[in-house]
mmCIF file of C-alpha atoms in Angstrom:
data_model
loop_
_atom_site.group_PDB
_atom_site.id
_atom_site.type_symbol
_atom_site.label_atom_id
_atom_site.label_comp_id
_atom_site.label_asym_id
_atom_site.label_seq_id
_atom_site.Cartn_x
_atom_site.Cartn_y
_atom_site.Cartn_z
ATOM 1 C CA UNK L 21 -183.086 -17.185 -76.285
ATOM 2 C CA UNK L 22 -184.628 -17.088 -72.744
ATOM 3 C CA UNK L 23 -183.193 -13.520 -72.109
ATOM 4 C CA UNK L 24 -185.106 -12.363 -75.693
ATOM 5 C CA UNK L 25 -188.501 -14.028 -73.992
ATOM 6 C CA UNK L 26 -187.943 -12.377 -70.534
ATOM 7 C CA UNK L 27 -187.471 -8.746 -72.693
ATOM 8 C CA UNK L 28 -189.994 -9.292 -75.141
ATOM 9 C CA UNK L 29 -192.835 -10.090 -71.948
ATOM 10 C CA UNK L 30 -191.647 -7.724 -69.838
ATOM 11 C CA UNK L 31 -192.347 -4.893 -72.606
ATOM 12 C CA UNK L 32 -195.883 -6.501 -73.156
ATOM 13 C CA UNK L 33 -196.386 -5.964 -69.414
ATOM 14 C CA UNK L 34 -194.938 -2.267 -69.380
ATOM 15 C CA UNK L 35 -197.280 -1.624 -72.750
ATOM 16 C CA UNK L 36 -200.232 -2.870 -70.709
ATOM 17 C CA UNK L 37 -199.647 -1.282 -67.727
ATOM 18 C CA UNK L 38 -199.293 2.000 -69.472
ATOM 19 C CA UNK L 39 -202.644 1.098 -71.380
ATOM 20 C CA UNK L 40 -204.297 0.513 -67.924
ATOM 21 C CA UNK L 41 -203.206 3.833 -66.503
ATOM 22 C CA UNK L 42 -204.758 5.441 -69.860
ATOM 23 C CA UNK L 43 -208.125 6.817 -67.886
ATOM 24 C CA UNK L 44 -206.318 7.334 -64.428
ATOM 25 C CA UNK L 45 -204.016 9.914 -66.990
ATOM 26 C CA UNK L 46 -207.181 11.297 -69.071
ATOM 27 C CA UNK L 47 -208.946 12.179 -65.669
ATOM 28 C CA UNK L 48 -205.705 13.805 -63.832
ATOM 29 C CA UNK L 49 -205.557 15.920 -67.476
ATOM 30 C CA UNK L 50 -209.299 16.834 -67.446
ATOM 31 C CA UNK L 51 -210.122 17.115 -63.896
ATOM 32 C CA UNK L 52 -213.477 19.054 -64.665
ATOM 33 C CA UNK L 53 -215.097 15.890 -65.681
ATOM 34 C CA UNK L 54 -217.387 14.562 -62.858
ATOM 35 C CA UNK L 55 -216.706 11.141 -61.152
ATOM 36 C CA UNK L 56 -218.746 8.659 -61.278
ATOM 37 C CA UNK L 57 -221.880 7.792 -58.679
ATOM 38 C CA UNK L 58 -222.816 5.081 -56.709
ATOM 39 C CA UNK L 59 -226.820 2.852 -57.598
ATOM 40 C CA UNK L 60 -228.433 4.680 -54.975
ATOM 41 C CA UNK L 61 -227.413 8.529 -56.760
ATOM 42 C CA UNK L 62 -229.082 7.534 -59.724
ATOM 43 C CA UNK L 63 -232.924 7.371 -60.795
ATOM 44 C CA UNK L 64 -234.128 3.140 -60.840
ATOM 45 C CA UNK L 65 -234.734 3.723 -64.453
ATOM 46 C CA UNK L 66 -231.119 3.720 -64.978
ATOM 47 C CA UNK L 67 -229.655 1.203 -62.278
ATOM 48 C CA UNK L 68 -228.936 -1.922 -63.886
ATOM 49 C CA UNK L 69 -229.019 -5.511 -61.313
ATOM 50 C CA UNK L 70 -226.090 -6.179 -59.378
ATOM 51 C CA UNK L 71 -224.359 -3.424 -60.436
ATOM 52 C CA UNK L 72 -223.843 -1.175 -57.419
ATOM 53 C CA UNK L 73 -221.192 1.858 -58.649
ATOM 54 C CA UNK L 74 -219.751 3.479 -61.586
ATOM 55 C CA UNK L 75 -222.692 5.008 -63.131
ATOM 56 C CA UNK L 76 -222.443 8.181 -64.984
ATOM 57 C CA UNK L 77 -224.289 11.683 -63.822
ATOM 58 C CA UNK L 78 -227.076 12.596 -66.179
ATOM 59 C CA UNK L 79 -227.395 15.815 -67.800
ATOM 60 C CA UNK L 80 -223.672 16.862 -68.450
ATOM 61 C CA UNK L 81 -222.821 18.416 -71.311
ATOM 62 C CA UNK L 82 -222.310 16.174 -74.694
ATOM 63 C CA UNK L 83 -218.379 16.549 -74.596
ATOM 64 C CA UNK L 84 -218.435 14.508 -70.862
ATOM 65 C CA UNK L 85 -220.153 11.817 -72.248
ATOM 66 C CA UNK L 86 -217.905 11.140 -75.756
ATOM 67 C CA UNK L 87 -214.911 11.925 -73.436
ATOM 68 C CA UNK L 88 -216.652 9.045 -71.244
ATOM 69 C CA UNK L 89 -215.068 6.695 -74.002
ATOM 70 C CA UNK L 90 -211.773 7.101 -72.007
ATOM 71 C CA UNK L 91 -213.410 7.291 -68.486
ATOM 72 C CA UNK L 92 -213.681 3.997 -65.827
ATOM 73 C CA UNK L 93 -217.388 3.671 -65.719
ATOM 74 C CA UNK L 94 -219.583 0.573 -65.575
ATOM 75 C CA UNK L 95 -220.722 1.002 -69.030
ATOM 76 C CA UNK L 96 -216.484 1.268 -70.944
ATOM 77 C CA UNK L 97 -216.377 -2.346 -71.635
ATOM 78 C CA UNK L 98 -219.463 -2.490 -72.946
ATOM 79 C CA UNK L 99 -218.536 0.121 -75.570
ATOM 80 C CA UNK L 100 -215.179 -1.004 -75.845
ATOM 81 C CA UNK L 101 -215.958 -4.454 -76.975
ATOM 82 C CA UNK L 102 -217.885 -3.497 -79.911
ATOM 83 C CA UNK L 103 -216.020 -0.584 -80.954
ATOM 84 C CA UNK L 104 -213.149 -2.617 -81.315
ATOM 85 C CA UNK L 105 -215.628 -5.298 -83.023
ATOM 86 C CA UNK L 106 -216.305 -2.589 -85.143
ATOM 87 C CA UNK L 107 -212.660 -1.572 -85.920
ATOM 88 C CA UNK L 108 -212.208 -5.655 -86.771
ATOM 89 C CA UNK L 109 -214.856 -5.749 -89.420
ATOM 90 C CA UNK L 110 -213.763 -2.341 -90.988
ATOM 91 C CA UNK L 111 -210.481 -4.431 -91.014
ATOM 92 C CA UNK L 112 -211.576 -7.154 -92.201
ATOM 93 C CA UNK L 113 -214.276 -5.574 -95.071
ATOM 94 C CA UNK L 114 -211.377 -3.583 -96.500
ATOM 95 C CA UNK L 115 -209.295 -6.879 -97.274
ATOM 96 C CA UNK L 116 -211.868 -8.469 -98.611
ATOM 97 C CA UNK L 117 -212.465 -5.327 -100.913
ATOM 98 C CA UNK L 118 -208.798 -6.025 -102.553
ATOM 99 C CA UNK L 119 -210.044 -9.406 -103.773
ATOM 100 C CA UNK L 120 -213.810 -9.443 -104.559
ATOM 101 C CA UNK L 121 -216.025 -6.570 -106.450
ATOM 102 C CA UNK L 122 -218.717 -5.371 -104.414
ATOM 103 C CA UNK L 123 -219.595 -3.159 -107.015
ATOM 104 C CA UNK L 124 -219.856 -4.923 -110.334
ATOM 105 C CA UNK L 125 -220.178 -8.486 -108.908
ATOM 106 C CA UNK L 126 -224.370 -9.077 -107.980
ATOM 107 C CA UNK L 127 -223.555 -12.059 -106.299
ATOM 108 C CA UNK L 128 -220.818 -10.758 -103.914
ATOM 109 C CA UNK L 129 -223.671 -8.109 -102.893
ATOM 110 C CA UNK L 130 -225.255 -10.452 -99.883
ATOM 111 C CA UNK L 131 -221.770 -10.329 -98.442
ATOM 112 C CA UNK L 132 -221.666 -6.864 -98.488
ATOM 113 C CA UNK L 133 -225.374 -6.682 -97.129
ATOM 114 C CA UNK L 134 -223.458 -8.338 -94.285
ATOM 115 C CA UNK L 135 -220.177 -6.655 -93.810
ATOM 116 C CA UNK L 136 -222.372 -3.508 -93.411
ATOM 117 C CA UNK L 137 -225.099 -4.568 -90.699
ATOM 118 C CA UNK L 138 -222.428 -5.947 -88.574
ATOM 119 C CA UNK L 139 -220.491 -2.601 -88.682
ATOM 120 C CA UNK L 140 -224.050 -1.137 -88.154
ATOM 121 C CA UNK L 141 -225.291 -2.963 -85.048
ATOM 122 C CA UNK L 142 -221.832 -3.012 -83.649
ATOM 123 C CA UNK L 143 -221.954 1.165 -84.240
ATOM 124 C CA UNK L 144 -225.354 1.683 -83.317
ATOM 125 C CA UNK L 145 -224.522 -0.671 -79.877
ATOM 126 C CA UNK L 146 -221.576 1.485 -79.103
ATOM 127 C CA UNK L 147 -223.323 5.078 -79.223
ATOM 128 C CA UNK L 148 -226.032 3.536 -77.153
ATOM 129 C CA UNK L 149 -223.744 2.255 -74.135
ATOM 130 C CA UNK L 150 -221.942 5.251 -74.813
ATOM 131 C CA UNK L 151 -224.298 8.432 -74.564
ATOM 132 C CA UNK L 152 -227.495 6.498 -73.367
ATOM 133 C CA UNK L 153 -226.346 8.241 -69.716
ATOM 134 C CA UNK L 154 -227.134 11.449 -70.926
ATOM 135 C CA UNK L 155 -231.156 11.806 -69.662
ATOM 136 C CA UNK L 156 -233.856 9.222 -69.773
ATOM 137 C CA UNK L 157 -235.586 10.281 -72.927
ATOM 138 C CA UNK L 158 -231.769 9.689 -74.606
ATOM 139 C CA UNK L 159 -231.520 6.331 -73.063
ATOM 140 C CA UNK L 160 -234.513 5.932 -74.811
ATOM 141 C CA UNK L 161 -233.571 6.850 -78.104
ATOM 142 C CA UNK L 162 -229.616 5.708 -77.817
ATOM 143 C CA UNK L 163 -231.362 2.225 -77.373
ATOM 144 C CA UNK L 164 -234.324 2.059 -79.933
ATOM 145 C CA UNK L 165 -231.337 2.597 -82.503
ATOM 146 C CA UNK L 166 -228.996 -0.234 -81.261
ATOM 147 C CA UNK L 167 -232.330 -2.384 -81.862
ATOM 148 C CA UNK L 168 -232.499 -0.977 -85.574
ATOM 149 C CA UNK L 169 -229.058 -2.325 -85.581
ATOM 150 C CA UNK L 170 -229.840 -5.279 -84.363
ATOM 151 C CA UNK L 171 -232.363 -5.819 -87.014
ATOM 152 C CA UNK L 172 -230.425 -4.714 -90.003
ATOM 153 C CA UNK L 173 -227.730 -7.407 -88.519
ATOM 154 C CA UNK L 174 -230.403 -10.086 -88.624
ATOM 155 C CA UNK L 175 -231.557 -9.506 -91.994
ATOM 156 C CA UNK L 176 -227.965 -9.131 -93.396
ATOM 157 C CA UNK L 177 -227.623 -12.725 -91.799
ATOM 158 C CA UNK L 178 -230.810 -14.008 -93.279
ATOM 159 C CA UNK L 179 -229.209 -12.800 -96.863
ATOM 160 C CA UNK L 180 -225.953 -14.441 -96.445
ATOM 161 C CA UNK L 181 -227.127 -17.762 -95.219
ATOM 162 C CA UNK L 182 -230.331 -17.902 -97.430
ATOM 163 C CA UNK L 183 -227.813 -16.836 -100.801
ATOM 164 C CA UNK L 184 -224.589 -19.174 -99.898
ATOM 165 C CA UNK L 185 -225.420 -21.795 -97.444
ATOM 166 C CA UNK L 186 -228.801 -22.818 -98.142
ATOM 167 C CA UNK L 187 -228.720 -26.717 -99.499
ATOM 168 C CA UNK L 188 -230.796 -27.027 -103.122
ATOM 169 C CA UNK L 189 -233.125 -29.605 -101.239
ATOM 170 C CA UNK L 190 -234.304 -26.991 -98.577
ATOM 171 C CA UNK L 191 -233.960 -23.613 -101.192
ATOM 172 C CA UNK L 192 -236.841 -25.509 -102.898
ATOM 173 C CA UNK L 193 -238.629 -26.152 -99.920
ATOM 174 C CA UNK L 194 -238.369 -22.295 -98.596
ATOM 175 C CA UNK L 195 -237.596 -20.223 -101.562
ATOM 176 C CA UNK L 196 -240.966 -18.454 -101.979
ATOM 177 C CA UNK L 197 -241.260 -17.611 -98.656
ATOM 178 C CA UNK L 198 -237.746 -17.325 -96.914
ATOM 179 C CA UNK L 199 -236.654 -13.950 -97.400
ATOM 180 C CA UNK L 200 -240.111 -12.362 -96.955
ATOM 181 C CA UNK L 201 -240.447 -14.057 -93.896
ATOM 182 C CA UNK L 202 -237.049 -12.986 -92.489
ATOM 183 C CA UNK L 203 -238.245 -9.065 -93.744
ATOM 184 C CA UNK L 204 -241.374 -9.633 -91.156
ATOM 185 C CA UNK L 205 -239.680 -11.217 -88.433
ATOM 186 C CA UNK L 206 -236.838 -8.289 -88.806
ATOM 187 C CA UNK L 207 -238.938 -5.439 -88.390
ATOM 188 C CA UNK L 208 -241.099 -7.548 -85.789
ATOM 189 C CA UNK L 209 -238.236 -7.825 -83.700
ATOM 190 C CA UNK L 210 -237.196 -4.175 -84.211
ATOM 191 C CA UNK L 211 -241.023 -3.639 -82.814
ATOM 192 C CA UNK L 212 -240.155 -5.737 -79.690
ATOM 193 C CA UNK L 213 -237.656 -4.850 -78.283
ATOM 194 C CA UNK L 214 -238.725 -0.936 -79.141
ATOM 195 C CA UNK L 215 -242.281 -1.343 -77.344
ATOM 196 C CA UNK L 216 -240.851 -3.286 -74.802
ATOM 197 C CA UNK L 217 -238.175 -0.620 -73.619
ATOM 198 C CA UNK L 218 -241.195 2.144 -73.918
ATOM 199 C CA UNK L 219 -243.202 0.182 -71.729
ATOM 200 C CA UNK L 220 -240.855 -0.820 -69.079
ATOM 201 C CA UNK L 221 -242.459 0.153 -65.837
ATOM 202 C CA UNK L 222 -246.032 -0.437 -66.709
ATOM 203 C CA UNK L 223 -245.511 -4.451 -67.695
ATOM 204 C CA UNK L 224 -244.094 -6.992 -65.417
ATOM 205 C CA UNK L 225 -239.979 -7.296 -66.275
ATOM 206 C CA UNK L 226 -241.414 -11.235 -68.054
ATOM 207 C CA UNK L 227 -243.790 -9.790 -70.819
ATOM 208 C CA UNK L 228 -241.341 -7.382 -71.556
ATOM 209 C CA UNK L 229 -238.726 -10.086 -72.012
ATOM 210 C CA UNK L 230 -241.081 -12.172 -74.065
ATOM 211 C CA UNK L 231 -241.857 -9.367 -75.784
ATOM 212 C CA UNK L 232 -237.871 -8.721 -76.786
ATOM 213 C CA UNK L 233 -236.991 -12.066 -76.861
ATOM 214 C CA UNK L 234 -239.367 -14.234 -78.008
ATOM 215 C CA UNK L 235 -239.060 -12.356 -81.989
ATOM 216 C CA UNK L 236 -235.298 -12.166 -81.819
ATOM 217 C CA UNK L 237 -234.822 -15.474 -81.296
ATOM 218 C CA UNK L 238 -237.696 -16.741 -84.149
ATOM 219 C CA UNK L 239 -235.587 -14.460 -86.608
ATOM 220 C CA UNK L 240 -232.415 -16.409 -85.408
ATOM 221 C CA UNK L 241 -233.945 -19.466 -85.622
ATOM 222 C CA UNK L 242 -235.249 -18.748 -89.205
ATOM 223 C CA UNK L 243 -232.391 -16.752 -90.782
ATOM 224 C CA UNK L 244 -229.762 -19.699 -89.924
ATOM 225 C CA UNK L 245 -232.393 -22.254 -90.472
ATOM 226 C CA UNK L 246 -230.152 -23.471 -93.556
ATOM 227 C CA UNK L 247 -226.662 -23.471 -91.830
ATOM 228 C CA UNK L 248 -229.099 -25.820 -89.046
ATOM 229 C CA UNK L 249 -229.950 -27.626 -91.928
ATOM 230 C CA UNK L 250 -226.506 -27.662 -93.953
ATOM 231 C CA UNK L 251 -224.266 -28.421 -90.384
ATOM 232 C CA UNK L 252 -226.521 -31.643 -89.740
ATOM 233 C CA UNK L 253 -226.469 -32.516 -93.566
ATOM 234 C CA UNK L 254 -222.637 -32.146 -93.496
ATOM 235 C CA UNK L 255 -222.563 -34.489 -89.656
ATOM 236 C CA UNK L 256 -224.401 -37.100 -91.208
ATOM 237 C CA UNK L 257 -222.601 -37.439 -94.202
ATOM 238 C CA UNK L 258 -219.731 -37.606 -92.701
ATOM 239 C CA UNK L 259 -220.860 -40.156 -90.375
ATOM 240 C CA UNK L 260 -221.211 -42.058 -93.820
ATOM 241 C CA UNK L 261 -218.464 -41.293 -95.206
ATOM 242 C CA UNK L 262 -219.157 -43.934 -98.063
ATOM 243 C CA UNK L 263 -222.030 -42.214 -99.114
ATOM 244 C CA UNK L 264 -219.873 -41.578 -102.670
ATOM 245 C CA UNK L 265 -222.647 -38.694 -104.339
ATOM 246 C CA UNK L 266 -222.151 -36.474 -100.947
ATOM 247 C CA UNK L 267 -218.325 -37.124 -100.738
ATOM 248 C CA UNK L 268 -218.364 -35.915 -104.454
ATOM 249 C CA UNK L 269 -220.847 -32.939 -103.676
ATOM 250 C CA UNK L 270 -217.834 -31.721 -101.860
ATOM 251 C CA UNK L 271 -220.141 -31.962 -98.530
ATOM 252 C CA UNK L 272 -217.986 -33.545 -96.559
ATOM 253 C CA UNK L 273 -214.296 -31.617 -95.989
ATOM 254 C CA UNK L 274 -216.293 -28.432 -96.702
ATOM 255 C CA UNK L 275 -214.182 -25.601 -95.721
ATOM 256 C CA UNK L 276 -216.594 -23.128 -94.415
ATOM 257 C CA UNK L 277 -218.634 -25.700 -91.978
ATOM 258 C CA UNK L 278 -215.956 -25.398 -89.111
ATOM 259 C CA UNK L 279 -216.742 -21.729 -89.476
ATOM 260 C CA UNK L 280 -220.446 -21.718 -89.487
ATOM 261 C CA UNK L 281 -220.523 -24.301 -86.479
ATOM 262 C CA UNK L 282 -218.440 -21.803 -84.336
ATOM 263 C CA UNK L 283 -220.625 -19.135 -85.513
ATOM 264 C CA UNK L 284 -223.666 -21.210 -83.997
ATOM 265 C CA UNK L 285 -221.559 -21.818 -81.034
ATOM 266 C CA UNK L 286 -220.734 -18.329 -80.115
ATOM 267 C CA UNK L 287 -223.690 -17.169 -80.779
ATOM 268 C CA UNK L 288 -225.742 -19.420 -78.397
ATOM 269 C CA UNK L 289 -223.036 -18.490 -75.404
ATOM 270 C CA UNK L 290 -223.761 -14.895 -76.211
ATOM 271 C CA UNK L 291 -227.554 -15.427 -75.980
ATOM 272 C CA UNK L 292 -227.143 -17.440 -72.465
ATOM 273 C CA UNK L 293 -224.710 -14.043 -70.797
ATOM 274 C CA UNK L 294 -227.974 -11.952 -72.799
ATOM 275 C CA UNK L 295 -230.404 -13.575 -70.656
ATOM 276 C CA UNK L 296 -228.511 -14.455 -67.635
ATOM 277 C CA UNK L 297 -227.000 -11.660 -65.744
ATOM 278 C CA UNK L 298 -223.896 -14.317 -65.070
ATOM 279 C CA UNK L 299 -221.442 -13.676 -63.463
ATOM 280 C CA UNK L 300 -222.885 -10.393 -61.622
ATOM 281 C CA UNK L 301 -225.820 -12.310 -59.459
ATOM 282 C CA UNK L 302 -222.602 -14.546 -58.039
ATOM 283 C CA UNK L 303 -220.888 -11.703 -57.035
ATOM 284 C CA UNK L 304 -222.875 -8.458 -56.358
ATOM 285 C CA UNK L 305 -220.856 -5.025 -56.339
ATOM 286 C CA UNK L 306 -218.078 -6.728 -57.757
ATOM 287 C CA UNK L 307 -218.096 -6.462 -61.758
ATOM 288 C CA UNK L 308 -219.307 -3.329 -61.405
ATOM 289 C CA UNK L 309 -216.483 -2.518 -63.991
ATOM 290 C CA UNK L 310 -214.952 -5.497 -65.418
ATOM 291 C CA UNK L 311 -217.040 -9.010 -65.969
ATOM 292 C CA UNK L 312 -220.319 -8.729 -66.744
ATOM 293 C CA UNK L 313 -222.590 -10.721 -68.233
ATOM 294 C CA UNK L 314 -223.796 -8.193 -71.078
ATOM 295 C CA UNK L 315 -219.448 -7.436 -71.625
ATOM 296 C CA UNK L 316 -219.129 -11.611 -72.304
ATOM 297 C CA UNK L 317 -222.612 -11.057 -74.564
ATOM 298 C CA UNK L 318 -220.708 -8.767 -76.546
ATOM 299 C CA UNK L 319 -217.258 -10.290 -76.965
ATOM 300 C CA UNK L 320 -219.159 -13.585 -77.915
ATOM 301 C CA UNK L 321 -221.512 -11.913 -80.420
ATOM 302 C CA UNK L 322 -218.077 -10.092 -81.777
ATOM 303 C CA UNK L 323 -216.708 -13.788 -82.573
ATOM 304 C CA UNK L 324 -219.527 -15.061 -83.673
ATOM 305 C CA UNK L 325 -219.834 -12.616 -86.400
ATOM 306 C CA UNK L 326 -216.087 -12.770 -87.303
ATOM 307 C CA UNK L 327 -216.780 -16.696 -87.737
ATOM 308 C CA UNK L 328 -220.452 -15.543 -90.187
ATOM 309 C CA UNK L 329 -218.169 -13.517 -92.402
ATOM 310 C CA UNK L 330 -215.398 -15.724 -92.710
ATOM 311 C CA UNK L 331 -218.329 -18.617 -93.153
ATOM 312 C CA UNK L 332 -219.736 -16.598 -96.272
ATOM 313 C CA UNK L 333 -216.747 -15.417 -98.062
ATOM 314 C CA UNK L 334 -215.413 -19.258 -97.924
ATOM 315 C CA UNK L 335 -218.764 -20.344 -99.395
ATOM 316 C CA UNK L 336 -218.631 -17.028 -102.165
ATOM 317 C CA UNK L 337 -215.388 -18.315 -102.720
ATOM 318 C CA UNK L 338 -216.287 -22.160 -103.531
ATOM 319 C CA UNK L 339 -219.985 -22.595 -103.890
ATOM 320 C CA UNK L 340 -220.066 -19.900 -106.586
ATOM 321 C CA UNK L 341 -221.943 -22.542 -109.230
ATOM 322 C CA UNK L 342 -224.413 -23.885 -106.898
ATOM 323 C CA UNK L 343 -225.890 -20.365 -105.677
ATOM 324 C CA UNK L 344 -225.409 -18.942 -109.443
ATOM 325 C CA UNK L 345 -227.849 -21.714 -110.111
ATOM 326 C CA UNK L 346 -230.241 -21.358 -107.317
ATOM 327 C CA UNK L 347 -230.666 -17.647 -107.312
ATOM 328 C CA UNK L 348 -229.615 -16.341 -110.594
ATOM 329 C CA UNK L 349 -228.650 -12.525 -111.319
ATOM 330 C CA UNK L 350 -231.400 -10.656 -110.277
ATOM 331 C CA UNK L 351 -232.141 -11.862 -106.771
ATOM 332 C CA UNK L 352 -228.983 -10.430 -105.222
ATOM 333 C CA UNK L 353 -230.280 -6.794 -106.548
ATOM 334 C CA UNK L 354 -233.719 -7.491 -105.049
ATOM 335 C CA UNK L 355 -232.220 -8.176 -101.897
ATOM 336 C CA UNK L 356 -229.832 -5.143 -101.278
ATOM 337 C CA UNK L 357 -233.476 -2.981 -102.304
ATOM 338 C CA UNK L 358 -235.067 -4.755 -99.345
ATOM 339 C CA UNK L 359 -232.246 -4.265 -97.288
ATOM 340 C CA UNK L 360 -232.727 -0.464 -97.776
ATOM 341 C CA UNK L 361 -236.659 -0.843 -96.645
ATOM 342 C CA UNK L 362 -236.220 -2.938 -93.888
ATOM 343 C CA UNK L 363 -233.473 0.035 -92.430
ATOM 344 C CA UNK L 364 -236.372 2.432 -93.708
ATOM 345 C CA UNK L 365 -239.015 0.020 -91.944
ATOM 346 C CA UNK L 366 -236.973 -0.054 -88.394
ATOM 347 C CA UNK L 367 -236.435 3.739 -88.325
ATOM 348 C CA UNK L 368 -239.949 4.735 -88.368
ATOM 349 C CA UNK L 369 -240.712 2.044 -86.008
ATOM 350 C CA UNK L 370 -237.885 3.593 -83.670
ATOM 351 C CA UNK L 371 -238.732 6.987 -84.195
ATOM 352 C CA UNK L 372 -242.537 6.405 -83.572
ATOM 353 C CA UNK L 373 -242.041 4.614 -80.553
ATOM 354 C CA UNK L 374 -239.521 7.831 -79.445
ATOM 355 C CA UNK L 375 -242.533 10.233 -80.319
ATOM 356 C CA UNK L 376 -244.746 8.016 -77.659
ATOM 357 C CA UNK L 377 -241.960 7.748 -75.074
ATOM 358 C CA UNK L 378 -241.518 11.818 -75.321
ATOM 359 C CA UNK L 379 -245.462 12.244 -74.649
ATOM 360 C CA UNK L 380 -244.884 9.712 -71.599
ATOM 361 C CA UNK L 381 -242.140 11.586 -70.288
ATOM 362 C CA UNK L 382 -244.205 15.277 -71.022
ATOM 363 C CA UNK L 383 -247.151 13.947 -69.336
ATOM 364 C CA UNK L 384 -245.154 13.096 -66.300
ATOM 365 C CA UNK L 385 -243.422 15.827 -66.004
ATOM 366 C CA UNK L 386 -246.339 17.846 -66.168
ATOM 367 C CA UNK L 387 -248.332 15.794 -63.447
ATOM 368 C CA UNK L 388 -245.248 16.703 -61.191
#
């Protein structure tokens, strides 16, 4: 039995060894493709803090920067971790298409809503880390649509959590003005984040953070308002575990809560490595490739969502007569016709915040 172990872990090792020497084997077969430069080669735009090598050369041809995807550079985990995030929720969104009806089921549609903005910010995030090298306007660009991702994800998550996890006390509290509210707050963050990356050297590095911040986290706060409200419904509940209407509610042994507390969880440890370049400022010049800050962000957020759509197909699964009753048949419809505005919304905020950014970047050029 201990000779099968030894064999079995020392092919694992040999498999990841020859995974490892993957890029050291692309670059030996494609030796035309530029190495990688050093904080100082690079304009400031692009330099990123306590990161001192392994940035890409701008203005090579398209085909470097895709083939990049197989290249050491500071930015491969970064697209790494959510194209395999990605490839996980593909995965995951074609299992759960053997078993539910996304097409003639309404009320399966706010899970779909969220299957497909987590494929979409995880996609748009990966073209942006991967081709956002390519010249300044593109890094531009690359980055205005990872924010429209980020948006559609948020309002996907305000769908899910508003449709299955919302509590009938607070639904009656919010229900005129929830999902209207999480529409504004999407497209306001989309705004953000786009106007703060245009103006990033003529406002102090703070505003532009508050700017970026400040409306991503109020749309966090208010699209999982009712898993907030439904985790400390379920804690105290349990912490009276006499209380015989909740026990027969179902509230307490709930299968999905586990899940939407680890979705909370992972989230907030994604949002500290967001805002803290941790651990990078520790050790400057040495994650220039492999432990940074924004790489834990990701693999966090990648969990995180993993835990939301396990969360909401447990509660499509077994609160099926409680949302039927709160939202009936034709709010799921509504909702995937707002979904398509709010993408609509975001992309003409991106591309008119691209329009100014190419006007900056004309009118310096031109004052060269």
């Amino acid at each position: 039995m201990t000779t099968i172990v030894m064999e079995r872990i020392g092919r694992l090792f040999i498999n990841l060894q020859q995974v490892r020497a993957v890029p050291q084997m692309l670059t030996e077969a494609a030796p035309s493709m530029p190495g990688t430069l050093r904080d100082t080669e690079v304009p400031g735009f692009f330099r990123e803090r306590y990161i001192h090598a392994g940035y890409r050369p701008l203005h090579q041809g398209w085909r470097y920067y895709f083939l990049s995807l197989f290249q050491r550079h500071n930015e491969t985990i970064n697209v790494w971790t959510h194209l395999l995030g990605s490839l996980l929720v593909l995965v995951k969104f074609l299992q759960l298409a053997e078993t539910v009806d996304f097409i003639d089921d309404t009320h399966a549609w706010p899970l779909l809503i969220l299957l497909l903005s987590s494929l979409a910010y995880m996609a748009c995030s990966t073209v942006a880390h991967l081709l956002a090298a390519k010249s300044e306007f593109y890094h531009y660009c690359f980055f205005f649509l990872d924010y429209v991702g980020v948006a559609q994800y948020q309002y996907g998550s305000a769908v899910a959590h508003f449709y299955y996890a919302v509590e009938p006390n607070y639904h009656q509290w919010v229900s005129p003005v929830f999902m209207p509210t999480a529409t504004f707050l999407c497209c306001l963050s989309c705004l953000g984040c786009c106007y703060g990356k245009y103006r990033n050297y003529s406002l102090r590095v703070w505003v532009r953070k508050v700017g970026q911040v400040i409306p991503s986290a109020m749309a966090y706060a208010w699209d999982t308002s009712p898993v907030f409200h439904r985790l400390l419904r379920s804690l105290w509940t349990t912490s009276h575990s006499d209380d015989i209407p909740a026990l027969a509610s179902g509230v307490v042994g709930d299968p999905a809560i586990s899940f939407h507390g680890s979705q909370v969880a992972f989230f907030l440890s994604s949002a500290f490595f967001f805002t803290n370049p941790l651990p990078e400022r520790l050790f400057p010049g040495h994650c220039d490739f492999l432990g940074q800050g924004h790489q834990l962000f990701h693999v966090f957020l990648v969990i995180c969502t993993l835990c939301q759509i396990q969360a909401s197909h447990l509660d499509y699964l077994g609160r099926r007569p409680l949302y039927t009753q709160l939202h009936g048949e034709g709010a799921a419809t509504v909702y995937l016709v707002q979904y398509g505005a709010t993408l609509v919304a975001c992309v003409c905020i991106a591309v008119f915040v691209a329009k100014k950014v190419k006007q900056l970047l004309n009118c310096r050029d031109k004052s060269k």
